[in-house]
CSV table of C-alpha atoms in Angstrom, one decimal:
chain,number,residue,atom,x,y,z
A,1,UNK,CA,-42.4,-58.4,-0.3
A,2,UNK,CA,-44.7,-55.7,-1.9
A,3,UNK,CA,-48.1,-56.7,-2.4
A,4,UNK,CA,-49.4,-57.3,-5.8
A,5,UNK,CA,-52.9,-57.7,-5.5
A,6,UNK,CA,-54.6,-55.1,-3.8
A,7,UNK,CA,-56.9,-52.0,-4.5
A,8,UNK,CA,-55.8,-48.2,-4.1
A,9,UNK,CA,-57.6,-44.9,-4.7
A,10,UNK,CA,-56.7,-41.5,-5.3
A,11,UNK,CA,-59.0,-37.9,-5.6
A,12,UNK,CA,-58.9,-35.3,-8.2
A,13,UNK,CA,-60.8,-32.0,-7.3
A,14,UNK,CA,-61.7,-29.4,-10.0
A,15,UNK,CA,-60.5,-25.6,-10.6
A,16,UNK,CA,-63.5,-24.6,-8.9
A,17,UNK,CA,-62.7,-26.1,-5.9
A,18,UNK,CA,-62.1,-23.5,-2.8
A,19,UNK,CA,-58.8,-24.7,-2.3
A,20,UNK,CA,-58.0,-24.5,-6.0
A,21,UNK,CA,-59.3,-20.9,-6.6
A,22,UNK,CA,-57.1,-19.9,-3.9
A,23,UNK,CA,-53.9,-22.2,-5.8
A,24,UNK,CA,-54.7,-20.1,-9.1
A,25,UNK,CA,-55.0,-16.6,-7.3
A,26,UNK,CA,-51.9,-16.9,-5.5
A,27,UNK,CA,-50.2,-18.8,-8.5
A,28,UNK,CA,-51.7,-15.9,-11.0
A,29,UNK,CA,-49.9,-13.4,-8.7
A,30,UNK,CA,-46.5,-15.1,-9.0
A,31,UNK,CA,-47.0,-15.2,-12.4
A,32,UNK,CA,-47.5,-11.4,-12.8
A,33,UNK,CA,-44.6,-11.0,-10.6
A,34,UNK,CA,-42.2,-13.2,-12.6
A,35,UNK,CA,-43.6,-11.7,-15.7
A,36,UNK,CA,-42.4,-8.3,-14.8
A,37,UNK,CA,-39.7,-9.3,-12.7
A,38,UNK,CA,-37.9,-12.8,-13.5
A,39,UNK,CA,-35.8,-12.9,-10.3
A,40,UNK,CA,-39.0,-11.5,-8.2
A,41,UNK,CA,-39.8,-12.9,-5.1
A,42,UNK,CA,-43.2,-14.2,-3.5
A,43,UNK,CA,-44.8,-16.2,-0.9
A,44,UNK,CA,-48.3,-15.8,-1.7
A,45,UNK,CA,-50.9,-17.3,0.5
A,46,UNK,CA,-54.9,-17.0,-0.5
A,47,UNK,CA,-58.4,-17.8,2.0
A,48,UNK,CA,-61.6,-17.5,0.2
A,49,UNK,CA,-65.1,-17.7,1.9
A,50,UNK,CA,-69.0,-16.3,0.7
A,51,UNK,CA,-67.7,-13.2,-1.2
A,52,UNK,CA,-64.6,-12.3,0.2
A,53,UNK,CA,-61.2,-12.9,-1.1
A,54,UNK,CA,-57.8,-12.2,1.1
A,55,UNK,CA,-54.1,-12.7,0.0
A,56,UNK,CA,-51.6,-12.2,2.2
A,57,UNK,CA,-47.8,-13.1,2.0
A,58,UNK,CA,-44.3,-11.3,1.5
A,59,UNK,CA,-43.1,-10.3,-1.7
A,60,UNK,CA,-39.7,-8.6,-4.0
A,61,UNK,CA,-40.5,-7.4,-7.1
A,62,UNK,CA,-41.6,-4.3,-9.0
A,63,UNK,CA,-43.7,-1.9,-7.8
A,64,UNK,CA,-45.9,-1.7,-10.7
A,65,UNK,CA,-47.2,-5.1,-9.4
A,66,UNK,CA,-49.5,-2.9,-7.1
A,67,UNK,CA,-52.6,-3.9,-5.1
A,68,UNK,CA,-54.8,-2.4,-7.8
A,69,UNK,CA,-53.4,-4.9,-10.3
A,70,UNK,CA,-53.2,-8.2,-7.8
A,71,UNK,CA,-57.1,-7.2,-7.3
A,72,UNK,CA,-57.8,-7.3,-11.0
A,73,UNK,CA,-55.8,-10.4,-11.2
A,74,UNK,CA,-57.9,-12.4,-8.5
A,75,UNK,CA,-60.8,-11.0,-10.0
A,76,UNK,CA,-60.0,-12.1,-13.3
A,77,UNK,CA,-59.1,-16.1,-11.9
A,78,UNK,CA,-62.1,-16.1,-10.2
A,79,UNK,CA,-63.9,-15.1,-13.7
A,80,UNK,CA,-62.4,-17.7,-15.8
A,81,UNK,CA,-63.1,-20.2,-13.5
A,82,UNK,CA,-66.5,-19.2,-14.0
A,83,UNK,CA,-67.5,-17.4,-10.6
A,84,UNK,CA,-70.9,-15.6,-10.9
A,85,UNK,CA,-73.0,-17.3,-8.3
A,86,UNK,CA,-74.5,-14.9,-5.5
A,87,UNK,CA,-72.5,-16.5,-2.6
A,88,UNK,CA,-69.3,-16.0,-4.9
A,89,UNK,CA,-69.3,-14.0,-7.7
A,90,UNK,CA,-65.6,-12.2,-9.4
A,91,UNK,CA,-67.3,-8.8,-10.0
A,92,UNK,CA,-68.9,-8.6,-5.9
A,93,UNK,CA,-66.4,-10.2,-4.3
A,94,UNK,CA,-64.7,-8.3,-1.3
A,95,UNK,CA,-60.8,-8.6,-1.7
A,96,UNK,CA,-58.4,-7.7,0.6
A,97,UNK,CA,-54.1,-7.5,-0.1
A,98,UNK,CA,-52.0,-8.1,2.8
A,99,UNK,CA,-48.9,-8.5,1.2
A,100,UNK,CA,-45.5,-7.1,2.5
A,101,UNK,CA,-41.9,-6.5,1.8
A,102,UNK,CA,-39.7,-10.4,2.5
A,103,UNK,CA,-37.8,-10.6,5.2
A,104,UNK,CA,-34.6,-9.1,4.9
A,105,UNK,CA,-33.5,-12.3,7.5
A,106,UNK,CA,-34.9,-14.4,4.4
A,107,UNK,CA,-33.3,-13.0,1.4
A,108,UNK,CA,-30.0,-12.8,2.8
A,109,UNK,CA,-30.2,-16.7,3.2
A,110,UNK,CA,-31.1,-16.9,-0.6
A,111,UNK,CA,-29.2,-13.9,-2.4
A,112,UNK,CA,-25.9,-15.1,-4.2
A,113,UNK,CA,-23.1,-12.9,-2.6
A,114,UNK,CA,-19.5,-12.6,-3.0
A,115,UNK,CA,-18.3,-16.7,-3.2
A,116,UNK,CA,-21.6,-18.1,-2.1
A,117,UNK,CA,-24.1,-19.1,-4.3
A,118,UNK,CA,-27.7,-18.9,-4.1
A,119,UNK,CA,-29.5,-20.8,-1.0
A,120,UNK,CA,-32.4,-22.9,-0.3
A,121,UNK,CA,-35.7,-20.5,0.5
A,122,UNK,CA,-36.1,-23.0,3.2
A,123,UNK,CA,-35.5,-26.6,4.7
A,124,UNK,CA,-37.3,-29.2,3.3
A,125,UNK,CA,-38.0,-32.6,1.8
A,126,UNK,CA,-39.1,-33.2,-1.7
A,127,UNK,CA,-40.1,-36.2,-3.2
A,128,UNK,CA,-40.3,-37.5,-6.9
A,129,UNK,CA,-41.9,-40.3,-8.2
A,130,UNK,CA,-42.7,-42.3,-11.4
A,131,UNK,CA,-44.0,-45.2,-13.0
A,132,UNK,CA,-45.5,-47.2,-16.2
A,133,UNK,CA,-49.2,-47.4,-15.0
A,134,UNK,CA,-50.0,-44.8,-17.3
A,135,UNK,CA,-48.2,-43.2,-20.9
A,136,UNK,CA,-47.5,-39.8,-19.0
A,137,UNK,CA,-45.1,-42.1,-16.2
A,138,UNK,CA,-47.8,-41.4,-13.5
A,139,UNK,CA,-50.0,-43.5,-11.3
A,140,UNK,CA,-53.2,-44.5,-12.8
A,141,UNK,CA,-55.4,-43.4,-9.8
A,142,UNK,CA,-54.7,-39.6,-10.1
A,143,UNK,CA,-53.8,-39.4,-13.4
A,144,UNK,CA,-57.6,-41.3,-14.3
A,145,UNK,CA,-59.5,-38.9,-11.3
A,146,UNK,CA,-57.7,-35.7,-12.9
A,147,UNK,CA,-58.5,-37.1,-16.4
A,148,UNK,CA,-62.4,-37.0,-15.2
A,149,UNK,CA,-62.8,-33.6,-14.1
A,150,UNK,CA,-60.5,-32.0,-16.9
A,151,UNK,CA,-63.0,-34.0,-19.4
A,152,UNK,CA,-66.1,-32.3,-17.2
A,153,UNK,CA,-64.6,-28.6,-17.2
A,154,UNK,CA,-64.0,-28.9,-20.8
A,155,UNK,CA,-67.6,-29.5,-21.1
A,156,UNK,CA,-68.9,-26.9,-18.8
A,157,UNK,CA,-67.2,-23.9,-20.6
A,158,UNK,CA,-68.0,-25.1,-24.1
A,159,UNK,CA,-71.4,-24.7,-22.7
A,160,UNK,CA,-72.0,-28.7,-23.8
A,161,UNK,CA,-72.4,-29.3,-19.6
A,162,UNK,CA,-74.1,-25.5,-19.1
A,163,UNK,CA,-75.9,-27.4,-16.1
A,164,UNK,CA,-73.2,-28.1,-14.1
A,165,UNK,CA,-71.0,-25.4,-11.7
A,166,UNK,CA,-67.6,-24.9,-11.2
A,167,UNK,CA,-67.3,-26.9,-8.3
A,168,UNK,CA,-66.4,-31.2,-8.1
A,169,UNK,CA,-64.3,-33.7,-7.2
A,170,UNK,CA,-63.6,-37.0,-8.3
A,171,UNK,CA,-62.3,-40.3,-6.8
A,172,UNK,CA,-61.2,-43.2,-8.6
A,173,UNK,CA,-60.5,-47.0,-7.1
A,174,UNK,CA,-58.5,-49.5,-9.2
A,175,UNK,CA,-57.7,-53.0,-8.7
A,176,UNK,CA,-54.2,-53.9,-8.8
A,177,UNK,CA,-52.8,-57.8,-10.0
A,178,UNK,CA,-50.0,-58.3,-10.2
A,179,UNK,CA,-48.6,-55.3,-9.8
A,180,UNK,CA,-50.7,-53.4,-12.6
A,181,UNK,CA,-54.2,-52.0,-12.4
A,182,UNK,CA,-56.6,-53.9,-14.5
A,183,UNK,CA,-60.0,-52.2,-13.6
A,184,UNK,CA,-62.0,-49.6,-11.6
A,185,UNK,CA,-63.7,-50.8,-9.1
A,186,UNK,CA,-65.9,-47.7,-7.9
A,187,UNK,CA,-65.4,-44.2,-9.4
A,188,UNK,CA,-67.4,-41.2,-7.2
A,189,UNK,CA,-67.8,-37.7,-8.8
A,190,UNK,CA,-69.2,-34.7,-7.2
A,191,UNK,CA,-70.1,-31.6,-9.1
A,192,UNK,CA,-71.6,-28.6,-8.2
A,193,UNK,CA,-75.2,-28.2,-10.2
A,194,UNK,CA,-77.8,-25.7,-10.9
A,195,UNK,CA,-80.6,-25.2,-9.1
A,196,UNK,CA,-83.7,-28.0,-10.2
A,197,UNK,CA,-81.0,-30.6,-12.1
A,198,UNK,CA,-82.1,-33.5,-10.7
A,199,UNK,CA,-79.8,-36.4,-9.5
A,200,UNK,CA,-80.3,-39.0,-12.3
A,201,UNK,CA,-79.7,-35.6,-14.8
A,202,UNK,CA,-76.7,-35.2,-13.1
A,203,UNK,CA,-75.5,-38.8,-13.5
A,204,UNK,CA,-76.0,-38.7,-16.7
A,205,UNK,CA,-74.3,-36.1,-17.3
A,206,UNK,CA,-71.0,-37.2,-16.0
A,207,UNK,CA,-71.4,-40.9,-17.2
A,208,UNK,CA,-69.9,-40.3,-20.4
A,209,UNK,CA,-66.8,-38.5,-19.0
A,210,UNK,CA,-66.1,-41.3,-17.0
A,211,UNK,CA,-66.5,-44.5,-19.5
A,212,UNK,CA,-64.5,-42.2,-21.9
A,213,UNK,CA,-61.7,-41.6,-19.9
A,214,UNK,CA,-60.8,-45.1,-18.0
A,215,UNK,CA,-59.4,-47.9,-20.8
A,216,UNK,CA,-62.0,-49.7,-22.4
A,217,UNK,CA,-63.3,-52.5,-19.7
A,218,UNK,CA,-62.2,-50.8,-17.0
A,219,UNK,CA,-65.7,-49.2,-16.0
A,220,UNK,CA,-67.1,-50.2,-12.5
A,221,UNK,CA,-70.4,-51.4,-11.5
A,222,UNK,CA,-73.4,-49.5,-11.6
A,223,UNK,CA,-73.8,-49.8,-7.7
A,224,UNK,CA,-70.5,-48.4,-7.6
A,225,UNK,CA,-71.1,-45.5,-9.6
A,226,UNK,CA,-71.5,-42.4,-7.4
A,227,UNK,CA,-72.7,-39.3,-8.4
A,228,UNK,CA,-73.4,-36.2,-6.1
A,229,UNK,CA,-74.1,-39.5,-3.0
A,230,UNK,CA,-75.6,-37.2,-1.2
A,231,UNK,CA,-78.6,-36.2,-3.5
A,232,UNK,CA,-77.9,-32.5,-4.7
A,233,UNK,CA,-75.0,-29.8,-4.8
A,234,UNK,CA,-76.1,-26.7,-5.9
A,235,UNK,CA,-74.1,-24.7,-3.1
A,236,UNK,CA,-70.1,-24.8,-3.7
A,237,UNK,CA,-66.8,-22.8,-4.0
A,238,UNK,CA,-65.9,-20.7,-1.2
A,239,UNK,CA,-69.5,-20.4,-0.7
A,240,UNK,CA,-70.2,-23.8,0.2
A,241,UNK,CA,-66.3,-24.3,1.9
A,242,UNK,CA,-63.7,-21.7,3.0
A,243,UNK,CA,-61.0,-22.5,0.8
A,244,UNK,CA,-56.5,-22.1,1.8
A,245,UNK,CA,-53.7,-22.4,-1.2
A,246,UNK,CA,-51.8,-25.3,-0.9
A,247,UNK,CA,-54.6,-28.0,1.2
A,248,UNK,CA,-54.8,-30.1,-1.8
A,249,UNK,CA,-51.1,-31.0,-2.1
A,250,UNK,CA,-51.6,-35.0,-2.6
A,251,UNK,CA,-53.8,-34.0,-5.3
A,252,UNK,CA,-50.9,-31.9,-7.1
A,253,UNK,CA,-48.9,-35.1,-6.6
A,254,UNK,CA,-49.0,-38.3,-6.7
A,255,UNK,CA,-52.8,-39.4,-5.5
A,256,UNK,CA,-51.1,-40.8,-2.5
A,257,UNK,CA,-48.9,-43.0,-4.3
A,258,UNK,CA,-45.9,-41.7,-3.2
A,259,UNK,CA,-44.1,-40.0,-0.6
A,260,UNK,CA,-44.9,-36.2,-0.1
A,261,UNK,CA,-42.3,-33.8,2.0
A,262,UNK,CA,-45.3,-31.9,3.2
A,263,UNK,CA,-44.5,-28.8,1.1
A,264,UNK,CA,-47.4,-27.0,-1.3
A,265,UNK,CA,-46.4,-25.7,-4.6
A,266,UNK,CA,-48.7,-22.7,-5.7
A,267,UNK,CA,-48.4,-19.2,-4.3
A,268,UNK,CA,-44.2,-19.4,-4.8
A,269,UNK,CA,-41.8,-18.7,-6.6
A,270,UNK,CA,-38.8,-21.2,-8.2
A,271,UNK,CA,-36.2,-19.9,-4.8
A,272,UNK,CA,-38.4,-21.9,-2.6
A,273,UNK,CA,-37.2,-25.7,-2.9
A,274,UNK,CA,-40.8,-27.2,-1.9
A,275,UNK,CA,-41.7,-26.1,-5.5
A,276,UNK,CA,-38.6,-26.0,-7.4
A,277,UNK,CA,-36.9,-29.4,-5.8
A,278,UNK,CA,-40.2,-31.5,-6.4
A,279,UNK,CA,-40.0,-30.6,-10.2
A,280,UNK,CA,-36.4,-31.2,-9.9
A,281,UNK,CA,-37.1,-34.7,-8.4
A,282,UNK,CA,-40.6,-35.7,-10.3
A,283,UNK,CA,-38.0,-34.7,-14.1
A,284,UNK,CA,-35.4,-37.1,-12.8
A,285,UNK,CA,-37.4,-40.0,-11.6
A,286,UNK,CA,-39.6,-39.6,-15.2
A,287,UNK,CA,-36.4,-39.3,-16.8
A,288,UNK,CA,-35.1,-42.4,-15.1
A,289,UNK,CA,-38.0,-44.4,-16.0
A,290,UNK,CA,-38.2,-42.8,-19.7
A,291,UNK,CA,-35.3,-44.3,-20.3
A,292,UNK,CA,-35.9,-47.9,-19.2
A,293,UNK,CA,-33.8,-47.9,-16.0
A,294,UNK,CA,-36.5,-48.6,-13.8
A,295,UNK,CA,-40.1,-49.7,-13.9
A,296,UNK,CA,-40.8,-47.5,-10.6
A,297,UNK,CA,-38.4,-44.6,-9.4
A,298,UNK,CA,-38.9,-42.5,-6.3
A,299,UNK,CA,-36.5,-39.8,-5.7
A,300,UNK,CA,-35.9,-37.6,-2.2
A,301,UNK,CA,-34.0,-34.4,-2.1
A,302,UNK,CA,-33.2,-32.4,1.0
A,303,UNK,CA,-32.0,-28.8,1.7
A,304,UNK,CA,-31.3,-26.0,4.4
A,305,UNK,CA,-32.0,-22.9,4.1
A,306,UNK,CA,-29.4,-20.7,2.7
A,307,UNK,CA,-27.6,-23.6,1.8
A,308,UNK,CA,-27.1,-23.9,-2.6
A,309,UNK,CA,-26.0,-28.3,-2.2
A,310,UNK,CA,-28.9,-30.3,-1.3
A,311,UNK,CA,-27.9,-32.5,2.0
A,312,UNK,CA,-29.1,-35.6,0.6
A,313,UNK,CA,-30.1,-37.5,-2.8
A,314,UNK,CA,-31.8,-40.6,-2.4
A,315,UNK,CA,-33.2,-43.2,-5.1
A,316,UNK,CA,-35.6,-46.1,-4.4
A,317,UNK,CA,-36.2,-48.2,-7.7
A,318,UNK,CA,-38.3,-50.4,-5.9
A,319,UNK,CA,-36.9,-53.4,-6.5
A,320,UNK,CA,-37.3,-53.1,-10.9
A,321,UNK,CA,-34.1,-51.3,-11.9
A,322,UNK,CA,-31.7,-52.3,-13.9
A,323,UNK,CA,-28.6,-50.5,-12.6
A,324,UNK,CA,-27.8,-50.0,-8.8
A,325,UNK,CA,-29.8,-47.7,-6.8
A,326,UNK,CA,-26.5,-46.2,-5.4
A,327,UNK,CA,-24.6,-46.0,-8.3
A,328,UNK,CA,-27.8,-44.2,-10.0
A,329,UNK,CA,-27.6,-41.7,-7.1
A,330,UNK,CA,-24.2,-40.7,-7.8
A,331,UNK,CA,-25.2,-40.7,-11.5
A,332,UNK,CA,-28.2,-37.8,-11.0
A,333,UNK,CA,-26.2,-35.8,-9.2
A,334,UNK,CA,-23.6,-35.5,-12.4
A,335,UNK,CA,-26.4,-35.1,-14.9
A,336,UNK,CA,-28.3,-32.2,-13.0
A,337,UNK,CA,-27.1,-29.4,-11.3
A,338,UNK,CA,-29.2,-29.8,-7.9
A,339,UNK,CA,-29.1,-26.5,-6.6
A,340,UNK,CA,-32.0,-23.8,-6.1
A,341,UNK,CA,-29.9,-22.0,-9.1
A,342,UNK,CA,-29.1,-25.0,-11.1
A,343,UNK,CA,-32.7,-26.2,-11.2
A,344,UNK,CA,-34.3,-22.7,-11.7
A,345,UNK,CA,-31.8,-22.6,-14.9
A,346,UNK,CA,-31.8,-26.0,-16.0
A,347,UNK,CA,-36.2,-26.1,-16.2
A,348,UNK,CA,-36.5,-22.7,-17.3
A,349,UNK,CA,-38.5,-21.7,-13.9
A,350,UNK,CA,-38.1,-17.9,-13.8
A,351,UNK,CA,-41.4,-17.8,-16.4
A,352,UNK,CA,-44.6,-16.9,-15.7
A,353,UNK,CA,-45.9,-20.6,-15.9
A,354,UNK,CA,-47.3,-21.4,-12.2
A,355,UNK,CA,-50.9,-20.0,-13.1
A,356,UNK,CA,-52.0,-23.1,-15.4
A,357,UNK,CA,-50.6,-25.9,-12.5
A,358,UNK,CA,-52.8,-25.0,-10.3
A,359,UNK,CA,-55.7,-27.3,-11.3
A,360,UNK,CA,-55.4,-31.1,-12.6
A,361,UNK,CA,-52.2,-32.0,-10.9
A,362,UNK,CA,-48.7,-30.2,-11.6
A,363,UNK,CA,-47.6,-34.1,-13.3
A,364,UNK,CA,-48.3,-35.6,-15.9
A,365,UNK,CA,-48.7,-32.9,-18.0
A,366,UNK,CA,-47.4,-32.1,-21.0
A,367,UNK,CA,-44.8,-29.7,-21.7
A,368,UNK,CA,-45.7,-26.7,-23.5
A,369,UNK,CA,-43.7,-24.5,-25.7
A,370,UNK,CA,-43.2,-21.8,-23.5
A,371,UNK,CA,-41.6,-23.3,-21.1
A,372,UNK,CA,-44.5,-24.6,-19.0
A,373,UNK,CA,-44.4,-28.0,-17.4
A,374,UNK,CA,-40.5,-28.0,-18.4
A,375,UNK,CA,-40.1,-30.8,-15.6
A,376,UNK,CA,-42.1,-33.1,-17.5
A,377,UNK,CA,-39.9,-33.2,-20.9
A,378,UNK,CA,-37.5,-36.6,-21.1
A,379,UNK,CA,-34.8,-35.0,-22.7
A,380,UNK,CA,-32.4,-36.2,-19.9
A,381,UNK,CA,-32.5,-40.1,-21.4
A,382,UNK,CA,-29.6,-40.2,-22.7
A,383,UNK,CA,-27.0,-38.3,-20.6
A,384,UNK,CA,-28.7,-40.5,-17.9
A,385,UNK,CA,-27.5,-43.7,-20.4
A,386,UNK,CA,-24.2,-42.7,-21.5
A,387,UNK,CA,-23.2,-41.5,-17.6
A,388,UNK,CA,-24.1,-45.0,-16.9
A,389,UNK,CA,-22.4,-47.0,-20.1
């Protein structure tokens, strides 16, 4: 029997987060690569430390996507972000390209050819997941600790929260009865500061991006309220913390509530499965649950590479749907064409839409009218219905 009564706790951390710059650099070059190129190719991998910026990875695309232009796109992340600290600034920074040519023994696994379609960019295990904690289908933990910092971002580039720096991170607790999360019971929130903010300033600052966000209620005790614990954080970003693309991939997920193949998202483009497939799999299980077939869904797809059929579909309703879970498994794969090309066509992924993921979770956003954050519209309700009818 699941429990029901229990607490559970999941992290957000902000654009301005080592690991994060890195995420929108090498998700800004796929952009610019798909922007020129749809059917471009790229595995781009980012490190940051003080003042130094390095991308490295294989690429296909045009060659007026040169190094000049990837350096004036990590410059120009770094600036939006809001980069101009001594130990990290987007005008001083060193960067370095080390990007080559993908492997020939690569593409010819993915290239269509003659009969055979386009394959897997490599083996792998994606999960989807949703629920009805939240009105976005996603668990309340991460979508709340995401909620926080996006609130606190907004705030620092209006200039309304000039104090604070680029850098935070955010945990939320909740307590679960029954099932449902009723309250927080301890929210922590970290954020980079400027030099002679005290503590208490800082605390203040963030309180009222925290009660605004959690329901009304919900708000935990003043003892476990944490701001900046450990008494001051004035040094952050790759200054304070070398930072890699794709560390933070609970945090583009689920908060920990669900399953995670072990695959990160930014830096590639919509041929490589770990991205593509866990779009695929997070639009069916929302759709699933969008159209009251479930209360929970979790949904795993496998693939190998060069191979255009996933090897496995598998549905866990967790015990609250209202149709089989094998009989919902034949279902999806009717509705949606599972495929590396069948998902790519069916979402739309050949855009240049990766850059704005990279921050604030890649779920439970909402779709926008270019095509961004296509895996999150419910527009598969009632084909899901009437397969089933």
């Amino acid at each position: 029997m699941p429990r029901s009564d229990y607490l559970f706790t999941s992290e957000s951390v902000s654009e301005g987060h080592p690991d994060k710059v890195c995420d929108r650099i090498s998700d800004a070059v796929v952009d610019a690569y798909l922007a020129a190129e749809p059917q471009a190719r790229v595995a781009a991998e980012t490190l940051t430390s003080t003042n130094l910026i390095v991308i490295a990875g294989e690429v296909r695309g045009p060659d007026s996507i040169t190094d000049e232009k990837i350096e004036q796109i990590a410059r120009e992340a770094v600036r939006d972000i809001g980069y101009e600290q001594d130990g990290f600034h987007w005008k001083n920074s060193e960067v370095q390209i080390r990007l080559h040519a993908q492997s020939t023994d690569i593409a010819m696994g993915v290239d269509a050819d003659g009969n055979k379609d386009e394959g897997a960019g490599d083996q792998g295990i994606m999960f989807g997941f949703a629920c009805r904690e939240t009105d976005v289908l996603m668990p309340a933990p991460i979508h709340l600790s995401h909620a926080i910092l996006s609130s606190l971002a907004k705030a620092r580039h209006s200039g309304a929260a000039s104090q604070l720096g680029p850098d935070s991170k955010s945990q939320v607790t909740l307590q679960y009865a029954n099932g449902k999360p009723v309250r927080a019971t301890s929210v922590v929130v970290s954020t980079q500061h400027n030099e002679g903010v005290s503590q208490e300033e800082v605390r203040e600052i963030v309180r009222p991006h925290v009660v605004d966000v959690l329901p009304d209620g919900w708000m935990c005790e003043e003892d476990q309220f944490y701001v900046n614990p450990t008494g001051q954080f004035v040094i952050g970003g790759p200054d304070g913390d070398a930072g890699l693309t794709g560390r933070k991939i609970i945090v583009d997920t689920y908060g920990g509530a669900a399953p995670h193949g072990g695959g990160a998202f930014s830096g590639k483009d919509p041929t490589k499965v770990d991205r593509s497939a866990a779009y695929a799999a997070r639009y069916l299980a929302k759709n699933v649950v969008a159209a009251e077939l479930a209360d929970k869904c979790t949904i795993q797809l496998a693939y190998a590479i060069g191979v255009s059929e996933p090897l496995s579909l598998y549905v866990d309703l967790h015990g609250t749907g209202c149709v089989e879970d094998t009989r919902l498994e034949t279902v999806l794969a009717k509705v949606m064409d599972l495929s590396p090309r069948g998902i790519r066509e069916h979402l739309s992924l050949n855009r240049p839409i990766y850059e704005r993921t990279a921050a604030y979770g890649h779920f439970g956003r909402k779709p926008d009218a270019d095509g961004g954050f296509s895996w999150e519209r419910t527009d598969l309700t009632d084909a899901l219905k009437s397969a089933l009818a």
